[in-house]
C-alpha cells in the first residue's frame, strides 16, 4: 500500500534540547515519493486565483515554497534570517520553541495590496509566522494564508495566528 506523507516524517526525541521531539523533514525530502507528496499536498491547500505572491521562510520554508511558487507560476519572495539580504530591508525579532531569531525582507519584495501566501515546513509556537505576517503587512501586503507541512498543535501556534487563515498537511497533538 502507498505510504502517506506523514509516514516519511522522522521523530527524534530530545533534539536540539531535552524535552523537544524534533519532527525531521529530511526523511521526507530524501524519498522521491515523499518529496512529491509533501509539495503536492501543501500546494493543494492554496487557491491559486486568490494569491499574487508565494513567500518562504529561511531555511526550511524555502525548500517547499520555491517549488510551489514555480508550479503555480507565481513570484517567490524570501523571508531571510538577519544580515543576509543586500538591499533595504524591514526586520522583526521573535521567539521560537527553542531560542529567538530575527528575520528580514527586502522593502521592494511586496507591492501594496498584493495577496501573499507564506510557506513554512512546520508550525510550532507560531512566532516565526507571526513575525513573517507582520513584515508582509508592514510592506502593505495582505496575508492570504499560512501553509505548513507539519503543525505541532499542542504548542497552540494557531492561537498566535488567529487573525490569519492557517492550513497544514500533518498534525501532531
Ligand atoms: C523552525 C521551523 C519553523 C519554526 C517554527 O525553523 O522550520 O520555521 O522553527 O517554530 P515557531 O512556530 O515556534 O516559530 P528554525 O528557525 O529552527 O530554522 P530553520 O528553518 O532554518 O531550520
Ligand atoms: N521547529 C520548532 N520546533 C520544532 C520541532 N519540534 N521539530 C522540528 N522543527 C521544529
Ligand atoms: Mg524554519
Short mmCIF file of N, CA and C and ligand atoms in Angstrom, two decimals:
data_model
loop_
_atom_site.label_atom_id
_atom_site.label_comp_id
_atom_site.label_asym_id
_atom_site.label_seq_id
_atom_site.Cartn_x
_atom_site.Cartn_y
_atom_site.Cartn_z
N UNK A 1 0.83 -1.21 0.00
CA UNK A 1 0.00 0.00 0.00
C UNK A 1 0.87 1.26 0.00
N UNK A 2 0.38 2.32 -0.67
CA UNK A 2 1.14 3.57 -0.75
C UNK A 2 1.27 4.22 0.64
N UNK A 3 2.48 4.68 0.96
CA UNK A 3 2.69 5.35 2.26
C UNK A 3 2.08 6.74 2.23
N UNK A 4 1.60 7.21 3.38
CA UNK A 4 1.15 8.60 3.47
C UNK A 4 2.38 9.48 3.75
N UNK A 5 2.27 10.77 3.47
CA UNK A 5 3.43 11.68 3.66
C UNK A 5 3.86 11.69 5.14
N UNK A 6 2.88 11.54 6.02
CA UNK A 6 3.18 11.55 7.46
C UNK A 6 4.17 10.43 7.83
N UNK A 7 4.06 9.32 7.12
CA UNK A 7 4.93 8.18 7.43
C UNK A 7 6.40 8.43 7.07
N UNK A 8 6.66 9.47 6.29
CA UNK A 8 8.04 9.80 5.93
C UNK A 8 8.71 10.70 6.97
N UNK A 9 7.91 11.30 7.88
CA UNK A 9 8.49 12.20 8.89
C UNK A 9 9.12 11.35 9.99
N UNK A 10 10.34 11.75 10.38
CA UNK A 10 11.08 11.01 11.41
C UNK A 10 11.02 11.84 12.70
N UNK A 11 10.76 11.20 13.83
CA UNK A 11 10.65 11.93 15.10
C UNK A 11 11.84 11.59 16.00
N UNK A 12 12.58 12.64 16.40
CA UNK A 12 13.81 12.45 17.19
C UNK A 12 13.60 13.06 18.58
N UNK A 13 13.56 12.23 19.63
CA UNK A 13 13.38 12.79 20.97
C UNK A 13 14.63 13.53 21.45
N UNK A 14 14.39 14.59 22.24
CA UNK A 14 15.46 15.35 22.90
C UNK A 14 16.44 16.01 21.94
N UNK A 15 15.97 16.49 20.81
CA UNK A 15 16.79 17.31 19.91
C UNK A 15 16.02 18.57 19.58
N UNK A 16 16.66 19.73 19.60
CA UNK A 16 18.06 20.01 19.97
C UNK A 16 18.26 20.18 21.47
N UNK A 17 17.16 20.00 22.24
CA UNK A 17 17.24 20.16 23.70
C UNK A 17 16.40 19.07 24.34
N UNK A 18 16.70 18.71 25.59
CA UNK A 18 15.87 17.74 26.29
C UNK A 18 14.40 18.20 26.31
N UNK A 19 13.49 17.26 26.06
CA UNK A 19 12.06 17.58 26.12
C UNK A 19 11.44 17.93 24.78
N UNK A 20 12.27 18.25 23.77
CA UNK A 20 11.74 18.58 22.44
C UNK A 20 11.70 17.29 21.59
N UNK A 21 10.56 17.05 20.96
CA UNK A 21 10.52 15.97 19.94
C UNK A 21 10.70 16.65 18.59
N UNK A 22 11.84 16.42 17.96
CA UNK A 22 12.14 17.07 16.69
C UNK A 22 11.49 16.31 15.55
N UNK A 23 10.65 16.98 14.77
CA UNK A 23 9.98 16.37 13.63
C UNK A 23 10.84 16.64 12.40
N UNK A 24 11.56 15.62 11.99
CA UNK A 24 12.60 15.77 10.97
C UNK A 24 12.02 15.57 9.56
N UNK A 25 12.22 16.60 8.72
CA UNK A 25 11.70 16.51 7.33
C UNK A 25 12.74 15.97 6.35
N UNK A 26 13.98 15.79 6.79
CA UNK A 26 14.99 15.30 5.83
C UNK A 26 14.59 13.92 5.30
N UNK A 27 13.92 13.14 6.15
CA UNK A 27 13.48 11.79 5.73
C UNK A 27 12.34 11.87 4.71
N UNK A 28 11.61 12.97 4.70
CA UNK A 28 10.58 13.19 3.65
C UNK A 28 11.29 13.54 2.34
N UNK A 29 12.25 14.49 2.43
CA UNK A 29 12.92 15.01 1.23
C UNK A 29 13.78 13.94 0.55
N UNK A 30 14.33 13.04 1.36
CA UNK A 30 15.25 12.02 0.83
C UNK A 30 14.55 10.94 0.02
N UNK A 31 13.23 10.95 0.05
CA UNK A 31 12.47 9.95 -0.71
C UNK A 31 11.71 10.67 -1.83
N UNK A 32 11.90 10.25 -3.06
CA UNK A 32 11.29 10.95 -4.21
C UNK A 32 9.77 11.03 -4.06
N UNK A 33 9.16 9.95 -3.59
CA UNK A 33 7.71 9.92 -3.42
C UNK A 33 7.28 10.84 -2.27
N UNK A 34 8.04 10.81 -1.19
CA UNK A 34 7.75 11.67 -0.03
C UNK A 34 7.82 13.14 -0.41
N UNK A 35 8.86 13.51 -1.17
CA UNK A 35 9.03 14.91 -1.61
C UNK A 35 7.85 15.33 -2.49
N UNK A 36 7.47 14.49 -3.43
CA UNK A 36 6.34 14.81 -4.30
C UNK A 36 5.06 15.00 -3.51
N UNK A 37 4.81 14.07 -2.59
CA UNK A 37 3.57 14.16 -1.81
C UNK A 37 3.54 15.42 -0.97
N UNK A 38 4.67 15.76 -0.35
CA UNK A 38 4.72 16.94 0.51
C UNK A 38 4.39 18.20 -0.30
N UNK A 39 5.05 18.37 -1.44
CA UNK A 39 4.82 19.57 -2.27
C UNK A 39 3.37 19.58 -2.77
N UNK A 40 2.92 18.45 -3.30
CA UNK A 40 1.57 18.41 -3.90
C UNK A 40 0.48 18.65 -2.85
N UNK A 41 0.66 18.08 -1.67
CA UNK A 41 -0.39 18.22 -0.64
C UNK A 41 -0.39 19.61 -0.02
N UNK A 42 0.76 20.25 0.07
CA UNK A 42 0.79 21.65 0.53
C UNK A 42 0.16 22.55 -0.54
N UNK A 43 0.54 22.32 -1.77
CA UNK A 43 0.02 23.14 -2.88
C UNK A 43 -1.50 23.05 -3.00
N UNK A 44 -2.04 21.87 -2.70
CA UNK A 44 -3.50 21.66 -2.80
C UNK A 44 -4.26 22.52 -1.78
N UNK A 45 -3.56 23.04 -0.78
CA UNK A 45 -4.21 23.89 0.24
C UNK A 45 -4.30 25.35 -0.20
N UNK A 46 -3.77 25.65 -1.39
CA UNK A 46 -3.71 27.04 -1.88
C UNK A 46 -4.66 27.22 -3.05
N UNK A 47 -5.47 28.28 -3.00
CA UNK A 47 -6.31 28.65 -4.14
C UNK A 47 -5.52 29.65 -4.98
N UNK A 48 -4.99 29.16 -6.10
CA UNK A 48 -4.07 29.98 -6.91
C UNK A 48 -4.69 31.28 -7.39
N UNK A 49 -6.03 31.29 -7.54
CA UNK A 49 -6.70 32.50 -8.02
C UNK A 49 -6.73 33.61 -6.96
N UNK A 50 -6.44 33.23 -5.72
CA UNK A 50 -6.54 34.21 -4.62
C UNK A 50 -5.17 34.60 -4.08
N UNK A 51 -4.12 34.37 -4.86
CA UNK A 51 -2.77 34.70 -4.40
C UNK A 51 -1.95 35.33 -5.52
N UNK A 52 -1.15 36.35 -5.13
CA UNK A 52 -0.27 37.01 -6.09
C UNK A 52 1.18 36.57 -5.92
N UNK A 53 1.56 36.31 -4.67
CA UNK A 53 2.97 36.04 -4.34
C UNK A 53 3.04 34.89 -3.34
N UNK A 54 4.06 34.02 -3.52
CA UNK A 54 4.37 33.00 -2.51
C UNK A 54 5.63 33.47 -1.79
N UNK A 55 5.60 33.43 -0.46
CA UNK A 55 6.78 33.77 0.34
C UNK A 55 7.21 32.53 1.12
N UNK A 56 8.53 32.38 1.31
CA UNK A 56 9.06 31.25 2.09
C UNK A 56 10.00 31.76 3.15
N UNK A 57 10.01 31.07 4.31
CA UNK A 57 10.85 31.49 5.42
C UNK A 57 12.13 30.67 5.47
N UNK A 58 13.26 31.35 5.64
CA UNK A 58 14.54 30.65 5.75
C UNK A 58 14.55 29.75 6.97
N UNK A 59 15.10 28.55 6.91
CA UNK A 59 15.56 27.95 5.67
C UNK A 59 14.61 26.85 5.16
N UNK A 60 13.95 26.18 6.08
CA UNK A 60 13.16 25.03 5.62
C UNK A 60 11.94 25.45 4.79
N UNK A 61 11.47 26.68 4.98
CA UNK A 61 10.35 27.17 4.18
C UNK A 61 10.72 27.36 2.72
N UNK A 62 12.02 27.58 2.46
CA UNK A 62 12.47 27.74 1.06
C UNK A 62 12.28 26.44 0.27
N UNK A 63 12.52 25.33 0.96
CA UNK A 63 12.51 24.01 0.29
C UNK A 63 11.13 23.75 -0.34
N UNK A 64 10.08 24.13 0.41
CA UNK A 64 8.71 23.85 -0.04
C UNK A 64 8.13 25.04 -0.82
N UNK A 65 8.52 26.25 -0.44
CA UNK A 65 7.93 27.44 -1.05
C UNK A 65 8.30 27.61 -2.52
N UNK A 66 9.57 27.40 -2.85
CA UNK A 66 10.00 27.66 -4.23
C UNK A 66 9.33 26.72 -5.24
N UNK A 67 9.27 25.42 -5.00
CA UNK A 67 8.58 24.56 -5.98
C UNK A 67 7.09 24.86 -6.10
N UNK A 68 6.47 25.27 -5.00
CA UNK A 68 5.04 25.60 -5.06
C UNK A 68 4.85 26.87 -5.90
N UNK A 69 5.70 27.88 -5.69
CA UNK A 69 5.62 29.11 -6.50
C UNK A 69 5.83 28.78 -7.97
N UNK A 70 6.81 27.95 -8.24
CA UNK A 70 7.10 27.54 -9.63
C UNK A 70 5.89 26.86 -10.25
N UNK A 71 5.33 25.90 -9.53
CA UNK A 71 4.18 25.15 -10.07
C UNK A 71 2.98 26.06 -10.33
N UNK A 72 2.77 27.04 -9.45
CA UNK A 72 1.60 27.93 -9.57
C UNK A 72 1.89 29.12 -10.47
N UNK A 73 3.12 29.21 -10.96
CA UNK A 73 3.56 30.33 -11.79
C UNK A 73 3.37 31.67 -11.07
N UNK A 74 3.82 31.71 -9.82
CA UNK A 74 3.78 32.94 -9.01
C UNK A 74 5.21 33.34 -8.66
N UNK A 75 5.41 34.64 -8.34
CA UNK A 75 6.74 35.04 -7.86
C UNK A 75 7.03 34.43 -6.49
N UNK A 76 8.32 34.26 -6.19
CA UNK A 76 8.73 33.71 -4.89
C UNK A 76 9.58 34.74 -4.16
N UNK A 77 9.19 35.05 -2.92
CA UNK A 77 9.84 36.07 -2.11
C UNK A 77 10.50 35.41 -0.90
N UNK A 78 11.72 35.87 -0.58
CA UNK A 78 12.47 35.28 0.54
C UNK A 78 12.27 36.08 1.83
N UNK A 79 11.95 35.37 2.89
CA UNK A 79 11.99 35.96 4.24
C UNK A 79 13.21 35.34 4.91
N UNK A 80 14.26 36.18 5.11
CA UNK A 80 15.56 35.63 5.49
C UNK A 80 15.93 35.95 6.92
N UNK A 81 16.83 35.16 7.47
CA UNK A 81 17.40 35.47 8.78
C UNK A 81 18.26 36.72 8.63
N UNK A 82 18.40 37.46 9.72
CA UNK A 82 19.03 38.79 9.68
C UNK A 82 20.44 38.78 9.04
N UNK A 83 20.69 39.83 8.27
CA UNK A 83 22.03 40.07 7.75
C UNK A 83 22.35 39.42 6.41
N UNK A 84 21.37 38.82 5.77
CA UNK A 84 21.64 38.09 4.52
C UNK A 84 21.19 38.84 3.27
N UNK A 85 20.26 39.79 3.43
CA UNK A 85 19.69 40.45 2.25
C UNK A 85 20.44 41.75 1.96
N UNK A 86 20.81 42.00 0.69
CA UNK A 86 21.71 43.11 0.37
C UNK A 86 21.06 44.48 0.23
N UNK A 87 19.75 44.54 -0.03
CA UNK A 87 19.11 45.84 -0.27
C UNK A 87 18.39 46.32 0.99
N UNK A 88 17.61 47.39 0.86
CA UNK A 88 16.92 47.94 2.04
C UNK A 88 15.91 46.94 2.58
N UNK A 89 15.89 46.77 3.90
CA UNK A 89 15.03 45.73 4.49
C UNK A 89 14.13 46.29 5.60
N UNK A 90 13.09 45.51 5.92
CA UNK A 90 12.35 45.67 7.18
C UNK A 90 12.65 44.40 7.99
N UNK A 91 12.66 44.52 9.33
CA UNK A 91 13.02 43.35 10.13
C UNK A 91 12.16 43.23 11.39
N UNK A 92 12.20 42.06 11.99
CA UNK A 92 11.40 41.76 13.18
C UNK A 92 12.02 40.63 13.98
N UNK A 93 12.04 40.78 15.31
CA UNK A 93 12.54 39.71 16.19
C UNK A 93 11.37 38.89 16.69
N UNK A 94 11.63 37.63 17.06
CA UNK A 94 10.55 36.77 17.55
C UNK A 94 11.13 35.62 18.37
N UNK A 95 10.24 34.95 19.13
CA UNK A 95 10.63 33.78 19.93
C UNK A 95 10.21 32.51 19.21
N UNK A 96 11.01 31.43 19.43
CA UNK A 96 10.74 30.12 18.85
C UNK A 96 10.48 29.11 19.97
N UNK A 97 10.18 27.83 19.58
CA UNK A 97 10.04 26.77 20.58
C UNK A 97 11.32 26.67 21.40
N UNK A 98 12.46 26.88 20.73
CA UNK A 98 13.75 26.93 21.43
C UNK A 98 14.53 28.10 20.83
N UNK A 99 14.75 29.16 21.64
CA UNK A 99 15.57 30.28 21.19
C UNK A 99 14.79 31.46 20.63
N UNK A 100 15.56 32.44 20.11
CA UNK A 100 14.99 33.63 19.49
C UNK A 100 15.69 33.87 18.15
N UNK A 101 15.08 34.70 17.31
CA UNK A 101 15.67 34.96 15.99
C UNK A 101 15.17 36.30 15.46
N UNK A 102 15.76 36.74 14.36
CA UNK A 102 15.31 37.96 13.70
C UNK A 102 15.27 37.71 12.19
N UNK A 103 14.18 38.14 11.57
CA UNK A 103 14.03 37.93 10.12
C UNK A 103 13.89 39.26 9.39
N UNK A 104 14.17 39.20 8.11
CA UNK A 104 14.12 40.42 7.28
C UNK A 104 13.50 40.12 5.92
N UNK A 105 12.94 41.16 5.33
CA UNK A 105 12.50 41.11 3.93
C UNK A 105 12.98 42.36 3.22
N UNK A 106 13.22 42.23 1.93
CA UNK A 106 13.51 43.42 1.14
C UNK A 106 12.26 44.30 1.09
N UNK A 107 12.48 45.61 1.17
CA UNK A 107 11.33 46.53 1.13
C UNK A 107 10.56 46.46 -0.18
N UNK A 108 11.26 46.06 -1.26
CA UNK A 108 10.56 46.02 -2.56
C UNK A 108 10.02 44.62 -2.88
N UNK A 109 10.03 43.73 -1.88
CA UNK A 109 9.62 42.33 -2.16
C UNK A 109 8.12 42.21 -2.41
N UNK A 110 7.35 43.08 -1.75
CA UNK A 110 5.88 43.03 -1.85
C UNK A 110 5.37 44.40 -2.28
N UNK A 111 4.44 44.41 -3.23
CA UNK A 111 3.82 45.70 -3.60
C UNK A 111 2.51 45.84 -2.84
N UNK A 112 2.16 47.08 -2.45
CA UNK A 112 0.93 47.28 -1.66
C UNK A 112 -0.27 46.59 -2.30
N UNK A 113 -1.02 45.88 -1.48
CA UNK A 113 -2.23 45.21 -1.94
C UNK A 113 -2.02 43.78 -2.44
N UNK A 114 -0.78 43.38 -2.62
CA UNK A 114 -0.54 42.01 -3.11
C UNK A 114 -0.95 40.98 -2.04
N UNK A 115 -1.57 39.90 -2.49
CA UNK A 115 -2.01 38.84 -1.58
C UNK A 115 -0.91 37.77 -1.50
N UNK A 116 -0.47 37.51 -0.29
CA UNK A 116 0.72 36.67 -0.10
C UNK A 116 0.38 35.41 0.69
N UNK A 117 0.79 34.26 0.17
CA UNK A 117 0.73 33.01 0.94
C UNK A 117 2.13 32.73 1.47
N UNK A 118 2.24 32.52 2.78
CA UNK A 118 3.54 32.24 3.39
C UNK A 118 3.64 30.74 3.66
N UNK A 119 4.78 30.17 3.23
CA UNK A 119 5.01 28.73 3.34
C UNK A 119 6.12 28.46 4.34
N UNK A 120 5.89 27.50 5.23
CA UNK A 120 6.97 27.02 6.10
C UNK A 120 6.79 25.52 6.29
N UNK A 121 7.86 24.87 6.77
CA UNK A 121 7.75 23.42 6.95
C UNK A 121 6.90 23.06 8.15
N UNK A 122 6.97 23.90 9.19
CA UNK A 122 6.41 23.46 10.47
C UNK A 122 5.90 24.63 11.31
N UNK A 123 4.72 24.45 11.89
CA UNK A 123 4.15 25.43 12.84
C UNK A 123 4.34 24.89 14.25
N UNK A 124 5.13 25.62 15.06
CA UNK A 124 5.31 25.24 16.47
C UNK A 124 4.58 26.29 17.31
N UNK A 125 5.28 27.27 17.88
CA UNK A 125 4.61 28.31 18.68
C UNK A 125 3.91 29.36 17.82
N UNK A 126 4.29 29.41 16.55
CA UNK A 126 3.71 30.43 15.66
C UNK A 126 4.51 31.73 15.64
N UNK A 127 5.58 31.79 16.44
CA UNK A 127 6.38 33.02 16.50
C UNK A 127 6.96 33.42 15.15
N UNK A 128 7.47 32.43 14.42
CA UNK A 128 8.09 32.73 13.12
C UNK A 128 7.06 33.31 12.15
N UNK A 129 5.92 32.62 12.03
CA UNK A 129 4.94 33.08 11.05
C UNK A 129 4.25 34.37 11.47
N UNK A 130 4.10 34.58 12.77
CA UNK A 130 3.53 35.86 13.21
C UNK A 130 4.45 37.00 12.76
N UNK A 131 5.76 36.80 12.94
CA UNK A 131 6.73 37.83 12.51
C UNK A 131 6.69 38.01 10.99
N UNK A 132 6.61 36.90 10.25
CA UNK A 132 6.54 36.98 8.78
C UNK A 132 5.29 37.76 8.35
N UNK A 133 4.16 37.40 8.95
CA UNK A 133 2.89 38.05 8.57
C UNK A 133 2.95 39.55 8.84
N UNK A 134 3.54 39.93 9.98
CA UNK A 134 3.63 41.35 10.34
C UNK A 134 4.53 42.10 9.36
N UNK A 135 5.62 41.45 8.95
CA UNK A 135 6.52 42.10 7.98
C UNK A 135 5.80 42.34 6.65
N UNK A 136 5.05 41.33 6.22
CA UNK A 136 4.31 41.46 4.95
C UNK A 136 3.31 42.61 5.05
N UNK A 137 2.63 42.69 6.19
CA UNK A 137 1.65 43.78 6.37
C UNK A 137 2.35 45.13 6.44
N UNK A 138 3.52 45.16 7.07
CA UNK A 138 4.29 46.43 7.15
C UNK A 138 4.62 46.93 5.73
N UNK A 139 4.79 45.99 4.80
CA UNK A 139 5.10 46.37 3.41
C UNK A 139 3.84 46.63 2.59
N UNK A 140 2.67 46.54 3.24
CA UNK A 140 1.42 46.85 2.54
C UNK A 140 0.76 45.64 1.92
N UNK A 141 1.34 44.45 2.14
CA UNK A 141 0.77 43.23 1.58
C UNK A 141 -0.40 42.72 2.43
N UNK A 142 -1.16 41.79 1.84
CA UNK A 142 -2.28 41.16 2.54
C UNK A 142 -1.93 39.68 2.68
N UNK A 143 -1.92 39.18 3.92
CA UNK A 143 -1.60 37.77 4.14
C UNK A 143 -2.83 36.92 3.80
N UNK A 144 -2.73 36.15 2.71
CA UNK A 144 -3.88 35.36 2.26
C UNK A 144 -3.98 34.06 3.05
N UNK A 145 -2.83 33.47 3.40
CA UNK A 145 -2.85 32.17 4.09
C UNK A 145 -1.44 31.82 4.56
N UNK A 146 -1.37 31.00 5.61
CA UNK A 146 -0.11 30.40 6.06
C UNK A 146 -0.24 28.90 5.85
N UNK A 147 0.70 28.30 5.13
CA UNK A 147 0.61 26.87 4.80
C UNK A 147 1.85 26.14 5.32
N UNK A 148 1.60 25.04 6.03
CA UNK A 148 2.68 24.24 6.64
C UNK A 148 2.56 22.79 6.21
N UNK A 149 3.70 22.10 6.21
CA UNK A 149 3.63 20.64 6.08
C UNK A 149 3.19 20.04 7.42
N UNK A 150 3.77 20.55 8.52
CA UNK A 150 3.55 19.95 9.84
C UNK A 150 3.06 21.00 10.83
N UNK A 151 2.10 20.62 11.65
CA UNK A 151 1.62 21.51 12.72
C UNK A 151 1.75 20.77 14.05
N UNK A 152 2.44 21.40 15.02
CA UNK A 152 2.53 20.84 16.37
C UNK A 152 1.40 21.48 17.17
N UNK A 153 0.22 20.86 17.12
CA UNK A 153 -1.00 21.52 17.62
C UNK A 153 -0.90 21.85 19.12
N UNK A 154 -0.17 21.02 19.86
CA UNK A 154 -0.04 21.23 21.31
C UNK A 154 0.63 22.55 21.67
N UNK A 155 1.37 23.14 20.76
CA UNK A 155 2.06 24.41 21.06
C UNK A 155 1.20 25.62 20.71
N UNK A 156 0.00 25.36 20.22
CA UNK A 156 -1.03 26.39 20.03
C UNK A 156 -0.60 27.54 19.11
N UNK A 157 0.14 27.20 18.08
CA UNK A 157 0.52 28.22 17.10
C UNK A 157 -0.68 28.86 16.43
N UNK A 158 -1.75 28.07 16.26
CA UNK A 158 -2.95 28.62 15.62
C UNK A 158 -3.54 29.77 16.42
N UNK A 159 -3.40 29.69 17.76
CA UNK A 159 -3.94 30.80 18.58
C UNK A 159 -3.14 32.08 18.31
N UNK A 160 -1.82 31.94 18.20
CA UNK A 160 -0.99 33.12 17.90
C UNK A 160 -1.33 33.68 16.51
N UNK A 161 -1.75 32.79 15.62
CA UNK A 161 -2.06 33.19 14.23
C UNK A 161 -3.56 33.32 14.01
N UNK A 162 -4.30 33.61 15.09
CA UNK A 162 -5.78 33.57 14.99
C UNK A 162 -6.35 34.58 13.99
N UNK A 163 -5.60 35.62 13.68
CA UNK A 163 -6.09 36.62 12.72
C UNK A 163 -5.86 36.20 11.27
N UNK A 164 -5.27 35.02 11.07
CA UNK A 164 -4.89 34.59 9.72
C UNK A 164 -5.49 33.22 9.40
N UNK A 165 -5.58 32.95 8.09
CA UNK A 165 -6.01 31.63 7.67
C UNK A 165 -4.80 30.69 7.70
N UNK A 166 -4.95 29.57 8.37
CA UNK A 166 -3.84 28.63 8.57
C UNK A 166 -4.25 27.25 8.07
N UNK A 167 -3.34 26.58 7.36
CA UNK A 167 -3.63 25.21 6.91
C UNK A 167 -2.36 24.38 6.98
N UNK A 168 -2.53 23.10 7.36
CA UNK A 168 -1.37 22.21 7.44
C UNK A 168 -1.76 20.83 6.90
N UNK A 169 -0.75 20.09 6.48
CA UNK A 169 -0.98 18.76 5.92
C UNK A 169 -0.99 17.71 7.04
N UNK A 170 -0.04 17.80 7.96
CA UNK A 170 0.13 16.80 9.03
C UNK A 170 0.01 17.49 10.38
N UNK A 171 -0.73 16.88 11.31
CA UNK A 171 -0.89 17.47 12.65
C UNK A 171 -0.44 16.49 13.73
N UNK A 172 0.37 16.99 14.69
CA UNK A 172 0.70 16.21 15.88
C UNK A 172 0.09 16.92 17.09
N UNK A 173 -0.50 16.16 18.02
CA UNK A 173 -1.09 16.79 19.22
C UNK A 173 -0.07 17.06 20.30
C1 LIG B 1 11.89 26.10 12.62
C2 LIG B 1 10.86 25.66 11.61
C3 LIG B 1 9.90 26.82 11.58
C4 LIG B 1 9.96 27.37 13.01
C5 LIG B 1 8.74 27.00 13.76
O1 LIG B 1 12.80 26.97 11.98
O2 LIG B 1 11.47 25.45 10.34
O3 LIG B 1 10.35 27.84 10.70
O4 LIG B 1 11.13 26.76 13.62
O5 LIG B 1 8.76 27.48 15.07
P1 LIG B 1 7.73 28.54 15.66
O6 LIG B 1 6.37 28.20 15.14
O7 LIG B 1 7.85 28.34 17.15
O8 LIG B 1 8.18 29.89 15.25
P2 LIG B 1 14.21 27.39 12.57
O9 LIG B 1 14.13 28.83 12.95
O10 LIG B 1 14.60 26.43 13.64
O11 LIG B 1 15.24 27.31 11.41
P3 LIG B 1 15.42 26.58 10.01
O12 LIG B 1 14.15 26.63 9.22
O13 LIG B 1 16.48 27.40 9.38
O14 LIG B 1 15.86 25.16 10.28
N1 LIG B 2 10.97 23.83 14.87
C1 LIG B 2 10.44 24.22 16.04
N2 LIG B 2 10.07 23.17 16.77
C2 LIG B 2 10.37 22.07 16.03
C3 LIG B 2 10.22 20.68 16.23
N3 LIG B 2 9.69 20.20 17.36
N4 LIG B 2 10.64 19.84 15.26
C4 LIG B 2 11.18 20.33 14.12
N5 LIG B 2 11.36 21.63 13.88
C5 LIG B 2 10.95 22.49 14.82
MG1 LIG B 3 12.30 27.42 9.84
#
